[in-house]
Amino acid sequence: MKSAAKSELFRELPSVDELVRAPRFAALLEEHGATAITDAIRSGIARLREQISSGLLDGAGLGLALEGLNGAVEAQLRTVLSSSLRPVINATGVILHTNLGRAPLAEHALAQVREAGLSYSNLEFDIEAGERGKRDVHVDRLFRKLLAESLPSLIETAASAVPPGRSPAAPSTISTIVVNNNAAAVLLALNTLAEGGEVVVSRGELVEIGGSFRIPDVMAKSGATLREVGTTNRTRIGDYEKVINERTRLLLRVHRSNFEITGFTEQPSIEELVALARRRGIPLMEDLGSGALVDLEKFGIQGEATVLDGLRGGVDVVTYSGDKLLGGPQAGLLSGRSELIAQMRANSLFRALRVDKMTYAALEATLLAYVKHEYGKVPALRMMSLSKEEIGARAESVASRVPSGKVKIEIIDGESVIGGGAAPSSVLPTRLLAVTCSGVSADELSERLRASDPPVIARVEEGRVLLDLRTVFPEQDHLIVDALEHVVHF
Ligand SMILES: *Cc1c(COP(=O)(O)O)cnc(C)c1O
């Protein structure tokens, strides 16, 4: 196109101001306000300008595009002004699904967040004394209660655990502080306890946890030097003992979380590590990751070490996540000997890694459920405790409500998993909806389910779409029915 013709077209473009005031944009203007409309119209016009420059639009094309400007502006407003973060239905059966936001919060925890968020609070204010307070008192008090209840003898154990020559006068109770996530907790602990020194870790525990948390990398950032011992499958207590020298600051045990090493393996017991740590006067830290606060055997999960197991066993500091097995908000918790925790609190990194009032509110409410033994209030624990029969009955009910036709649903046995790096090998028996649709591939079917509102996220296995209602809230079951009903009308 000649440049003369192009400048002719440019002249036909209406001005942004003129369009904003045009009657055809009045409704959108009323709904979204002048700023949003002006921006959307401006970018619509800019797009037309580009198309004219690159010769994509002639006179007729421009006429059509201008007529369609309403639709384009509306679509743009919808994308820009709607939330990108939105609820989805987790039908994968993975309870702590990292990509889907890990633990859903308890209703009462959210109510607490609302209260704390909507008004001022005593976050850092001592109401009685009328002066500045500390934000960590809010959850520390509940942790003390939980720990004292489960470990009546812990306080004494910890007191006797102070190695000779290490501030024996310091009160050796257990304290807890909260940071942004467990990765931050590990970073803070390593930096506080071992910066400039060495940390001994077994080669079998140099793990990567989803989202690029790698022990060697975090170690490097903390300023501590990693001292690897043993081999991938076998590490003995003697391996730790051999490398301890005057630069050794910490023995670190890392929960393998997302995998297991089986076969010809060996790993020192916590007792052996505690004994060695005591003998040499070096603290022992355990990065638990998932960190259950109660014994999960009552929920059918075997062999998942709890935070209390570690502390009871004499571990000096335990780090764990708030949004894994604990079932609360994203947070990293450090529980351990008060004098070590006090050092971490005094580290300026703690200030950089601290959490917001909303996290404290949600965490405190979640912990209260534990203190009151109201485990059913914590969604992650509630989902874990559902029986295969309960889930099966709901699956039957969903299947019976989907009109028979192209969609075929079978109810089959399957397994739900905990996820979030917890109990890698423990699975929970469940019943699954196995869905196929004639003429539609399983991948296409799962894509259509994701396109529902709210999106339904499912698993695809052996040419079928599998839906596990364990992770679907019962009040969402009807949305699964709707989604299955609509996958055929695409
Ligand atoms: C999950 C996990 C982490 C990381 O915790 P975030 O809360 O995701 O930061 C670190 N270590 C272990 C052993 C874990 O399981």
Coordinates of C-alpha atoms and ligand atoms in Angstrom, one line a residue:
M1 CA 0.0 0.0 0.0
K2 CA 1.2 3.5 -0.8
S3 CA 2.1 5.7 2.1
A4 CA -0.4 8.3 0.9
A5 CA -3.2 5.7 1.2
K6 CA -1.9 4.8 4.6
S7 CA -2.0 8.3 5.9
E8 CA -5.5 8.5 4.6
L9 CA -6.4 5.6 6.8
F10 CA -4.6 7.0 9.8
R11 CA -6.8 10.1 9.4
E12 CA -9.9 8.0 9.6
L13 CA -9.0 6.7 13.1
P14 CA -11.2 8.5 15.6
S15 CA -9.5 10.1 18.6
V16 CA -9.4 8.3 21.9
D17 CA -11.2 11.1 23.7
E18 CA -14.0 11.1 21.2
L19 CA -14.5 7.4 21.5
V20 CA -14.5 7.5 25.3
R21 CA -17.5 9.9 25.2
A22 CA -19.3 8.0 22.4
P23 CA -22.7 6.6 23.3
R24 CA -21.7 3.1 22.3
F25 CA -19.1 3.0 25.1
A26 CA -21.4 4.6 27.7
A27 CA -22.3 1.3 29.4
L28 CA -18.7 0.1 29.7
L29 CA -17.7 3.6 31.0
E30 CA -20.4 3.4 33.7
E31 CA -19.2 -0.1 34.7
H32 CA -15.5 0.2 34.7
G33 CA -14.7 3.9 34.9
A34 CA -12.9 6.4 32.6
T35 CA -9.4 5.3 33.3
A36 CA -9.9 1.7 32.4
I37 CA -11.9 2.5 29.3
T38 CA -9.5 5.1 28.1
D39 CA -6.6 2.6 28.4
A40 CA -8.5 -0.2 26.6
I41 CA -9.6 2.1 23.8
R42 CA -6.1 3.5 23.4
S43 CA -4.6 0.0 23.1
G44 CA -7.3 -0.9 20.6
I45 CA -6.5 2.1 18.5
A46 CA -2.8 1.4 18.8
R47 CA -3.3 -2.1 17.5
L48 CA -5.2 -0.7 14.4
R49 CA -2.4 1.8 13.8
E50 CA 0.1 -1.1 13.7
Q51 CA -2.1 -3.0 11.3
I52 CA -2.4 0.0 9.0
S53 CA 1.4 0.5 9.1
S54 CA 2.1 -3.1 8.2
G55 CA -0.5 -3.0 5.4
L56 CA -2.8 -5.5 7.0
L57 CA -5.9 -3.2 6.8
D58 CA -7.4 -1.5 3.8
G59 CA -10.3 1.0 3.9
A60 CA -13.0 -1.7 4.1
G61 CA -11.0 -3.7 6.7
L62 CA -10.6 -0.6 8.9
G63 CA -14.3 0.1 8.7
L64 CA -15.1 -3.4 10.0
A65 CA -12.4 -3.2 12.7
L66 CA -13.8 0.1 14.0
E67 CA -17.3 -1.4 14.1
G68 CA -15.9 -4.3 16.1
L69 CA -14.0 -2.0 18.5
N70 CA -16.7 -2.4 21.2
G71 CA -16.1 -6.1 21.4
A72 CA -12.4 -5.8 21.4
V73 CA -12.4 -3.2 24.2
E74 CA -14.8 -5.3 26.2
A75 CA -12.6 -8.4 25.8
Q76 CA -9.6 -6.5 26.8
L77 CA -11.3 -5.1 29.9
R78 CA -12.3 -8.6 30.8
T79 CA -8.8 -10.0 30.6
V80 CA -7.2 -7.0 32.3
L81 CA -9.7 -6.5 35.1
S82 CA -10.4 -10.1 36.1
S83 CA -8.3 -12.0 38.6
S84 CA -5.6 -14.2 37.1
L85 CA -5.5 -16.2 40.3
R86 CA -8.7 -18.1 40.5
P87 CA -10.2 -21.2 42.2
V88 CA -10.0 -24.5 40.5
I89 CA -11.4 -27.9 41.4
N90 CA -8.7 -30.4 42.3
A91 CA -9.9 -33.8 41.2
T92 CA -6.4 -35.2 41.0
G93 CA -6.5 -36.9 44.4
V94 CA -3.2 -35.3 45.3
I95 CA -4.0 -33.6 48.6
L96 CA -1.1 -31.2 48.8
H97 CA -0.8 -30.4 45.2
T98 CA 2.0 -27.9 44.9
N99 CA 0.8 -26.5 41.5
L100 CA -2.7 -26.0 42.9
G101 CA -1.7 -24.1 46.0
R102 CA -1.0 -27.0 48.5
A103 CA -3.2 -27.0 51.6
P104 CA -6.6 -25.3 51.3
L105 CA -7.2 -23.2 54.4
A106 CA -9.8 -24.1 57.1
E107 CA -13.0 -22.0 57.0
H108 CA -12.3 -20.6 60.5
A109 CA -8.7 -19.8 59.6
L110 CA -10.0 -17.7 56.7
A111 CA -12.4 -15.9 59.0
Q112 CA -9.5 -15.0 61.2
V113 CA -7.5 -13.7 58.1
R114 CA -10.5 -11.5 57.3
E115 CA -10.6 -10.1 60.8
A116 CA -6.9 -9.4 60.9
G117 CA -6.9 -8.0 57.3
L118 CA -9.9 -5.7 57.6
S119 CA -8.8 -3.8 60.7
Y120 CA -5.8 -3.0 62.8
S121 CA -4.5 -5.7 65.1
N122 CA -2.1 -6.2 68.0
L123 CA 0.4 -7.8 65.6
E124 CA 3.3 -6.1 67.3
F125 CA 1.6 -4.5 70.2
D126 CA 1.4 -5.6 73.8
I127 CA -2.1 -4.5 74.8
E128 CA -1.7 -5.0 78.5
A129 CA 1.6 -3.0 78.7
G130 CA 0.6 -0.5 76.1
E131 CA 3.9 -0.8 74.3
R132 CA 5.6 -2.4 71.4
G133 CA 5.3 -6.2 71.3
K134 CA 6.7 -9.0 69.1
R135 CA 4.8 -10.6 66.3
D136 CA 6.1 -14.1 67.0
V137 CA 4.3 -14.4 70.4
H138 CA 1.0 -15.1 68.7
V139 CA 1.9 -18.6 67.4
D140 CA 4.8 -19.4 69.8
R141 CA 2.3 -19.6 72.6
L142 CA 0.3 -22.3 70.8
F143 CA 3.3 -24.2 69.7
R144 CA 4.4 -24.3 73.3
K145 CA 1.0 -25.6 74.3
L146 CA 1.1 -28.3 71.6
L147 CA 4.6 -29.3 72.4
A148 CA 4.0 -29.3 76.2
E149 CA 1.0 -31.5 75.8
S150 CA 2.6 -34.1 73.6
L151 CA 6.0 -33.9 75.2
P152 CA 5.6 -33.3 78.9
S153 CA 9.1 -34.4 79.5
L154 CA 10.6 -32.4 76.6
I155 CA 11.5 -29.4 78.6
E156 CA 13.7 -31.4 80.9
T157 CA 15.2 -33.4 78.1
A158 CA 16.2 -30.2 76.3
A159 CA 17.6 -28.8 79.5
S160 CA 19.9 -31.7 80.0
A161 CA 20.8 -31.6 76.4
V162 CA 22.8 -28.4 76.6
P163 CA 26.4 -29.6 75.9
P164 CA 29.1 -28.6 78.3
G165 CA 30.6 -25.2 77.7
R166 CA 27.5 -23.9 75.8
S167 CA 25.6 -21.3 77.7
P168 CA 24.3 -23.7 80.3
A169 CA 22.5 -20.9 82.1
A170 CA 20.3 -20.2 79.1
P171 CA 16.7 -21.5 79.6
S172 CA 16.4 -24.5 77.4
T173 CA 12.7 -24.6 76.4
I174 CA 11.4 -25.1 72.9
S175 CA 10.5 -22.0 70.9
T176 CA 9.1 -21.6 67.4
I177 CA 9.4 -18.8 64.9
V178 CA 7.7 -18.3 61.5
V179 CA 9.2 -17.3 58.2
N180 CA 7.9 -17.2 54.6
N181 CA 8.3 -20.8 53.7
N182 CA 10.4 -23.8 54.7
A183 CA 13.1 -22.9 52.1
A184 CA 13.5 -19.6 54.0
A185 CA 13.5 -21.5 57.3
V186 CA 16.4 -23.7 56.2
L187 CA 18.3 -20.6 54.8
L188 CA 17.8 -18.7 58.0
A189 CA 18.9 -21.7 60.2
L190 CA 22.0 -22.4 58.1
N191 CA 23.0 -18.8 58.0
T192 CA 22.5 -18.3 61.7
L193 CA 24.2 -21.4 62.9
A194 CA 26.8 -22.2 60.3
E195 CA 27.8 -19.1 58.3
G196 CA 31.6 -19.4 57.6
G197 CA 31.7 -22.9 58.9
E198 CA 30.9 -26.4 57.7
V199 CA 27.6 -28.3 57.8
V200 CA 27.7 -32.1 57.6
V201 CA 25.1 -33.8 55.3
S202 CA 24.7 -37.3 54.0
R203 CA 25.1 -37.7 50.2
G204 CA 21.8 -39.6 50.3
E205 CA 20.0 -36.5 51.5
L206 CA 21.3 -33.9 49.0
V207 CA 17.8 -33.5 47.6
E208 CA 16.0 -31.3 45.2
I209 CA 12.4 -30.5 46.3
G210 CA 10.0 -29.2 43.6
G211 CA 10.4 -25.6 42.6
S212 CA 14.2 -25.8 42.6
F213 CA 14.9 -26.0 46.3
R214 CA 18.3 -27.8 46.3
I215 CA 20.1 -28.3 49.6
P216 CA 23.6 -27.5 48.1
D217 CA 22.3 -24.3 46.6
V218 CA 20.6 -23.1 49.7
M219 CA 23.8 -24.0 51.6
A220 CA 25.9 -21.9 49.3
K221 CA 23.5 -18.9 49.7
S222 CA 23.6 -19.3 53.5
G223 CA 27.4 -18.8 53.5
A224 CA 28.0 -22.2 55.0
T225 CA 30.1 -24.9 53.4
L226 CA 28.6 -28.3 52.6
R227 CA 30.5 -31.2 53.9
E228 CA 29.1 -34.3 52.2
V229 CA 29.5 -37.7 53.8
G230 CA 28.8 -41.3 52.9
T231 CA 27.4 -42.4 49.6
T232 CA 24.0 -42.1 48.0
N233 CA 22.6 -45.3 49.4
R234 CA 24.7 -45.8 52.5
T235 CA 25.9 -43.4 55.2
R236 CA 27.1 -44.6 58.7
I237 CA 27.4 -42.6 61.8
G238 CA 31.2 -43.1 61.6
D239 CA 31.1 -41.1 58.3
Y240 CA 29.8 -38.1 60.1
E241 CA 32.2 -38.5 63.0
K242 CA 35.3 -38.7 60.7
V243 CA 34.7 -35.3 59.1
I244 CA 33.9 -33.3 62.2
N245 CA 36.6 -30.7 62.8
E246 CA 37.0 -27.3 64.5
R247 CA 35.1 -25.6 61.6
T248 CA 32.0 -27.9 61.9
R249 CA 29.0 -25.9 63.0
L250 CA 26.0 -28.1 62.4
L251 CA 24.9 -31.7 61.6
L252 CA 22.0 -31.6 59.1
R253 CA 19.5 -34.3 58.4
V254 CA 17.1 -33.8 55.4
H255 CA 13.9 -35.6 55.0
R256 CA 14.0 -37.2 51.5
S257 CA 10.3 -36.1 51.0
N258 CA 9.7 -36.9 47.4
F259 CA 11.5 -40.2 46.9
E260 CA 12.8 -43.2 48.7
I261 CA 16.0 -45.2 48.5
T262 CA 15.3 -48.9 48.9
G263 CA 17.5 -52.0 48.8
F264 CA 21.1 -52.0 50.0
T265 CA 20.8 -48.9 52.2
E266 CA 21.9 -47.6 55.5
Q267 CA 21.3 -44.4 57.4
P268 CA 22.2 -43.6 61.0
S269 CA 19.2 -43.4 63.3
I270 CA 18.2 -40.1 64.9
E271 CA 19.4 -41.5 68.3
E272 CA 22.9 -42.1 66.9
L273 CA 23.0 -38.6 65.3
V274 CA 21.7 -37.0 68.6
A275 CA 24.4 -38.9 70.6
L276 CA 27.1 -37.8 68.2
A277 CA 25.9 -34.2 68.2
R278 CA 25.9 -34.1 72.0
R279 CA 29.2 -35.7 72.4
R280 CA 30.9 -33.2 70.1
G281 CA 28.8 -30.2 71.2
I282 CA 27.4 -29.5 67.7
P283 CA 23.8 -28.8 67.1
L284 CA 21.7 -31.2 65.1
M285 CA 19.0 -29.9 62.7
E286 CA 16.4 -31.8 60.8
D287 CA 14.8 -30.3 57.7
L288 CA 11.5 -32.2 57.9
G289 CA 9.7 -30.5 55.0
S290 CA 6.2 -31.9 55.4
G291 CA 6.3 -31.8 59.2
A292 CA 3.1 -33.3 60.6
L293 CA 2.0 -32.0 64.0
V294 CA 0.0 -35.2 64.9
D295 CA 0.7 -38.8 64.4
L296 CA -0.9 -39.6 61.0
E297 CA -1.4 -43.2 61.7
K298 CA -5.0 -42.4 62.6
F299 CA -5.4 -41.2 59.0
G300 CA -4.0 -44.3 57.5
I301 CA -0.5 -42.9 56.9
Q302 CA 2.4 -44.9 58.2
G303 CA 5.9 -43.9 58.9
E304 CA 5.7 -40.1 58.5
A305 CA 7.9 -38.6 61.2
T306 CA 6.2 -35.8 63.1
V307 CA 7.8 -32.6 64.3
L308 CA 7.4 -33.9 67.9
D309 CA 9.2 -37.1 67.1
G310 CA 12.3 -35.1 66.1
L311 CA 12.2 -32.8 69.1
R312 CA 11.4 -35.7 71.5
G313 CA 14.4 -37.5 70.1
G314 CA 16.7 -34.7 70.9
V315 CA 17.0 -32.8 67.6
D316 CA 18.0 -29.2 68.4
V317 CA 16.1 -27.5 65.5
V318 CA 13.4 -28.8 63.2
T319 CA 12.2 -26.9 60.1
Y320 CA 8.9 -27.6 58.3
S321 CA 6.3 -26.0 56.0
G322 CA 3.0 -24.5 57.1
D323 CA 1.1 -25.6 54.0
K324 CA 2.1 -29.2 53.8
L325 CA 0.8 -31.8 56.4
L326 CA 0.2 -29.0 58.9
G327 CA -2.6 -27.8 56.6
G328 CA -2.2 -24.1 57.1
P329 CA -1.0 -21.1 55.1
Q330 CA 2.4 -21.0 53.3
A331 CA 5.0 -20.5 56.0
G332 CA 8.2 -22.0 57.2
L333 CA 8.4 -23.0 60.9
L334 CA 11.5 -23.3 63.0
S335 CA 11.0 -25.1 66.3
G336 CA 13.9 -25.9 68.6
R337 CA 16.0 -25.0 71.6
S338 CA 15.1 -21.5 72.7
E339 CA 18.7 -20.2 72.7
L340 CA 19.2 -21.3 69.1
I341 CA 15.9 -19.9 68.0
A342 CA 16.7 -16.6 69.7
Q343 CA 19.9 -16.4 67.6
M344 CA 17.8 -16.8 64.5
R345 CA 15.4 -14.2 65.6
A346 CA 18.3 -11.8 66.1
N347 CA 19.6 -12.4 62.6
S348 CA 18.7 -9.6 60.2
L349 CA 17.7 -12.2 57.6
F350 CA 14.8 -13.0 59.9
R351 CA 13.5 -9.5 59.3
A352 CA 13.7 -10.0 55.6
L353 CA 12.0 -13.4 55.7
R354 CA 9.2 -12.6 58.2
V355 CA 5.6 -13.1 57.4
D356 CA 2.6 -10.9 57.3
K357 CA -0.3 -10.5 59.7
M358 CA -2.6 -12.6 57.5
T359 CA -0.2 -15.6 57.7
Y360 CA -0.1 -15.3 61.5
A361 CA -3.9 -15.1 61.6
A362 CA -4.3 -18.2 59.4
L363 CA -1.6 -20.1 61.2
E364 CA -2.8 -19.3 64.7
A365 CA -6.3 -20.4 63.8
T366 CA -5.0 -23.6 62.2
L367 CA -2.9 -24.4 65.3
L368 CA -6.0 -23.7 67.5
A369 CA -7.7 -26.6 65.7
Y370 CA -4.8 -28.8 66.8
V371 CA -4.8 -27.5 70.3
K372 CA -8.6 -28.3 70.5
H373 CA -8.1 -31.7 68.8
E374 CA -10.6 -30.5 66.1
Y375 CA -8.6 -32.1 63.2
G376 CA -11.7 -32.3 61.1
K377 CA -11.6 -28.6 60.7
V378 CA -8.3 -28.7 58.8
P379 CA -9.2 -29.6 55.2
A380 CA -6.0 -31.5 54.4
L381 CA -6.5 -33.8 57.5
R382 CA -10.2 -34.1 56.7
M383 CA -9.5 -35.3 53.1
M384 CA -6.9 -37.8 54.4
S385 CA -9.4 -39.3 56.8
L386 CA -12.1 -39.9 54.1
S387 CA -12.7 -43.6 53.6
K388 CA -12.8 -45.3 50.2
E389 CA -16.5 -46.1 50.8
E390 CA -17.5 -42.5 51.4
I391 CA -15.6 -41.4 48.3
G392 CA -17.2 -44.3 46.3
A393 CA -20.7 -43.3 47.4
R394 CA -20.1 -39.7 46.2
A395 CA -18.6 -41.0 43.0
E396 CA -21.7 -43.2 42.3
S397 CA -24.0 -40.2 43.0
V398 CA -22.0 -38.0 40.6
A399 CA -22.1 -40.7 37.9
S400 CA -25.8 -41.2 38.3
R401 CA -26.5 -37.5 37.8
V402 CA -24.6 -37.2 34.5
P403 CA -27.0 -37.9 31.6
S404 CA -26.1 -41.1 29.9
G405 CA -25.0 -40.5 26.3
K406 CA -21.6 -40.0 24.8
V407 CA -19.9 -39.8 28.2
K408 CA -19.2 -43.2 29.8
I409 CA -18.3 -43.4 33.5
E410 CA -17.0 -46.3 35.4
I411 CA -16.2 -46.3 39.1
I412 CA -12.9 -48.1 39.8
D413 CA -10.4 -48.6 42.6
G414 CA -7.4 -46.4 42.8
E415 CA -5.0 -44.5 45.0
S416 CA -4.9 -40.9 46.3
V417 CA -1.5 -39.5 47.3
I418 CA -0.5 -37.0 50.0
G419 CA 1.8 -34.9 47.8
G420 CA 3.8 -31.9 48.8
G421 CA 6.8 -34.0 49.5
A422 CA 5.1 -35.9 52.3
A423 CA 5.1 -39.6 52.8
P424 CA 6.3 -40.4 49.2
S425 CA 5.3 -44.1 49.4
S426 CA 2.1 -43.9 51.5
V427 CA -1.0 -43.9 49.4
L428 CA -4.7 -43.9 50.4
P429 CA -7.1 -46.3 48.8
T430 CA -9.9 -44.5 46.9
R431 CA -12.6 -44.9 44.3
L432 CA -12.2 -43.0 41.0
L433 CA -14.6 -41.9 38.3
A434 CA -13.0 -43.2 35.1
V435 CA -14.4 -41.2 32.2
T436 CA -14.3 -41.7 28.5
C437 CA -16.2 -40.0 25.7
S438 CA -16.8 -41.5 22.3
G439 CA -15.0 -39.7 19.6
V440 CA -13.0 -37.6 22.1
S441 CA -9.5 -38.5 23.3
A442 CA -8.7 -38.5 27.0
D443 CA -6.3 -35.5 26.6
E444 CA -9.0 -33.6 24.8
L445 CA -11.5 -34.6 27.4
S446 CA -9.3 -33.4 30.2
E447 CA -8.7 -30.1 28.3
R448 CA -12.4 -29.6 28.1
L449 CA -12.8 -30.2 31.8
R450 CA -10.1 -27.6 32.4
A451 CA -12.1 -25.2 30.2
S452 CA -15.1 -25.4 32.5
D453 CA -15.8 -22.7 35.0
P454 CA -14.4 -23.3 37.6
P455 CA -11.7 -25.4 35.8
V456 CA -11.7 -29.1 36.8
I457 CA -8.2 -30.6 37.0
A458 CA -8.0 -34.3 36.5
R459 CA -5.5 -37.1 35.9
V460 CA -5.2 -38.9 32.5
E461 CA -4.1 -42.5 32.7
E462 CA -4.3 -45.3 30.0
G463 CA -6.6 -43.4 27.7
R464 CA -9.1 -42.4 30.4
V465 CA -9.7 -39.3 32.5
L466 CA -9.6 -40.2 36.2
L467 CA -11.4 -38.0 38.8
D468 CA -10.7 -38.6 42.5
L469 CA -13.3 -36.9 44.7
R470 CA -11.1 -37.2 47.8
T471 CA -9.7 -33.7 47.0
V472 CA -13.0 -32.3 45.8
F473 CA -15.0 -30.6 48.5
P474 CA -18.4 -32.3 48.8
E475 CA -20.2 -29.0 48.1
Q476 CA -18.3 -29.0 44.7
D477 CA -19.7 -32.4 43.6
H478 CA -22.5 -30.8 41.6
L479 CA -19.9 -28.7 39.7
I480 CA -18.2 -32.0 38.6
V481 CA -21.6 -33.1 37.4
D482 CA -22.0 -29.9 35.4
A483 CA -18.6 -30.1 33.9
L484 CA -19.1 -33.7 32.8
E485 CA -22.4 -32.8 31.4
H486 CA -20.9 -30.0 29.3
V487 CA -17.9 -31.8 27.9
V488 CA -20.0 -33.2 25.1
H489 CA -21.4 -29.8 24.1
F490 CA -18.2 -28.4 22.9
Ligands
LIG1 C1 8.9 -29.0 50.9 C2 10.3 -29.1 51.4 C3 11.1 -28.0 51.4 C4 10.7 -26.7 50.9 O1 9.6 -26.1 51.6 P1 8.8 -24.9 51.1 O2 7.8 -24.6 52.2 O3 8.2 -25.3 49.8 O4 9.7 -23.8 50.9 C5 12.4 -28.1 52.0 N1 12.8 -29.3 52.5 C6 12.0 -30.4 52.5 C7 12.6 -31.6 53.0 C8 10.8 -30.3 51.9 O5 10.0 -31.4 51.9

